[in-house]
GROMACS .gro file of C-alpha atoms in nm:
model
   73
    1UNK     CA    1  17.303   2.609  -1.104
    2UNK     CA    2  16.934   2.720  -1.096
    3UNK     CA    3  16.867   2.902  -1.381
    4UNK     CA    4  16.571   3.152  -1.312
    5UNK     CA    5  16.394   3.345  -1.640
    6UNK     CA    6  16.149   3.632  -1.595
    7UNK     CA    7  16.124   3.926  -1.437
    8UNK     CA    8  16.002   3.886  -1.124
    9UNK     CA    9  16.262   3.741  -0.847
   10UNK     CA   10  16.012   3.419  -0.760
   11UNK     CA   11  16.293   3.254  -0.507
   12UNK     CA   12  16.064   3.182  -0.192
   13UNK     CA   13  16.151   2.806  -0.274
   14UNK     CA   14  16.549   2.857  -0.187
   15UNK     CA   15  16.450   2.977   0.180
   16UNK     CA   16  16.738   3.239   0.150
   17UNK     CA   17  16.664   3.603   0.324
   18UNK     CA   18  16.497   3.827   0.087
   19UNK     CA   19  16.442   4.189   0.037
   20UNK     CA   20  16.104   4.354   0.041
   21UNK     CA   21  16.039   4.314  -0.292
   22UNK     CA   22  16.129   3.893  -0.288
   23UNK     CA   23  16.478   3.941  -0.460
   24UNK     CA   24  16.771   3.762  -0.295
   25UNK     CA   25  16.954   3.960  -0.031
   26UNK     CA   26  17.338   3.927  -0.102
   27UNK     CA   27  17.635   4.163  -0.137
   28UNK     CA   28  17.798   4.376  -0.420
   29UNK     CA   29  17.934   4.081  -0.522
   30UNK     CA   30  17.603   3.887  -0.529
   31UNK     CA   31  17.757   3.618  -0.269
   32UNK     CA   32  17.367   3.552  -0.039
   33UNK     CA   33  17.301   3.425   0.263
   34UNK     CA   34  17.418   3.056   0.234
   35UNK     CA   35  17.774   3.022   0.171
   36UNK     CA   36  17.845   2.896  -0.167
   37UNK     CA   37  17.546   3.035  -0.321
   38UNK     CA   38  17.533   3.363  -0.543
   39UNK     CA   39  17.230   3.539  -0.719
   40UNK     CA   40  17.262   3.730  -1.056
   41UNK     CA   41  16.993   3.924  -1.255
   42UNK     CA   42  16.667   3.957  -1.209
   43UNK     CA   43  16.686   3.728  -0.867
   44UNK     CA   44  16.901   3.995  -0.676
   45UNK     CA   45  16.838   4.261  -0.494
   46UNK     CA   46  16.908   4.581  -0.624
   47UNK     CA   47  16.856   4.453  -1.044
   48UNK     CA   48  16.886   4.747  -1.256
   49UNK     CA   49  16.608   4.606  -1.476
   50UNK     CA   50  16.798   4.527  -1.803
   51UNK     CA   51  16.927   4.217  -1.970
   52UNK     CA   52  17.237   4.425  -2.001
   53UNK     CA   53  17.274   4.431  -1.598
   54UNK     CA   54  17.232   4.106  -1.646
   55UNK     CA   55  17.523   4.027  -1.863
   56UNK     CA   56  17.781   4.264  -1.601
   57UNK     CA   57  17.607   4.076  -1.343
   58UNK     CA   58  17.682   3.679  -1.460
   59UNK     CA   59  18.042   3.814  -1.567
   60UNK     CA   60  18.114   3.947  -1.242
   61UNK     CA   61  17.982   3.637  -1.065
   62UNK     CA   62  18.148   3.411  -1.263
   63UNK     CA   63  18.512   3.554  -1.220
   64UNK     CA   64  18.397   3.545  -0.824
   65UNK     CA   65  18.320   3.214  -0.829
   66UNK     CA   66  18.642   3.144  -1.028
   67UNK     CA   67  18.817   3.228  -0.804
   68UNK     CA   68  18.659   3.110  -0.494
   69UNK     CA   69  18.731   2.754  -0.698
   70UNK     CA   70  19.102   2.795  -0.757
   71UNK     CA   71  19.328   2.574  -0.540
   72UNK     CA   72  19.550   2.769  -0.281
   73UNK     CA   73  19.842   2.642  -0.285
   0.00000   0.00000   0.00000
C-alpha cells in the first residue's frame, strides 16, 4: 500500500504505463498494468476530481481486491 495525497497523479516512480496527463493507466476496475497492483483517486486515470470519487473509488477497489484474496476452494 502506497498511499499517494494531492492532486496531481506524481507516479513516474512506480514505472507503470501512464496516461497523458501522468495518471495510472488501468481499467474500470482500477486493476494497472502490473498484476496485483490497483490505483484509486487522484492516481488514476480518468479521476473525477472529488474526494467523493475518491471514496466510490477505494470502496470499489477494496471489494476487488477482496475478492481477488479469497481462497478458491
Amino acid at each position: 500500500l502506497f498511499p499517494c495525497i494531492g492532486l496531481e497523479p506524481r507516479v513516474a516512480w512506480t514505472g507503470l504505463a501512464t496516461d497523458p496527463s501522468g495518471a495510472l493507466a488501468c481499467d474500470a476496475g482500477g486493476s494497472t498494468t502490473a498484476p496485483g497492483v490497483f490505483a484509486a483517486g487522484a492516481v488514476r486515470a480518468g479521476f473525477g476530481g472529488r474526494l467523493r470519487d475518491a471514496i466510490v473509488d477505494a470502496r470499489a477497489l477494496s471489494a476487488a481486491i477482496a475478492l481477488r484474496c479469497r481462497p478458491h476452494g
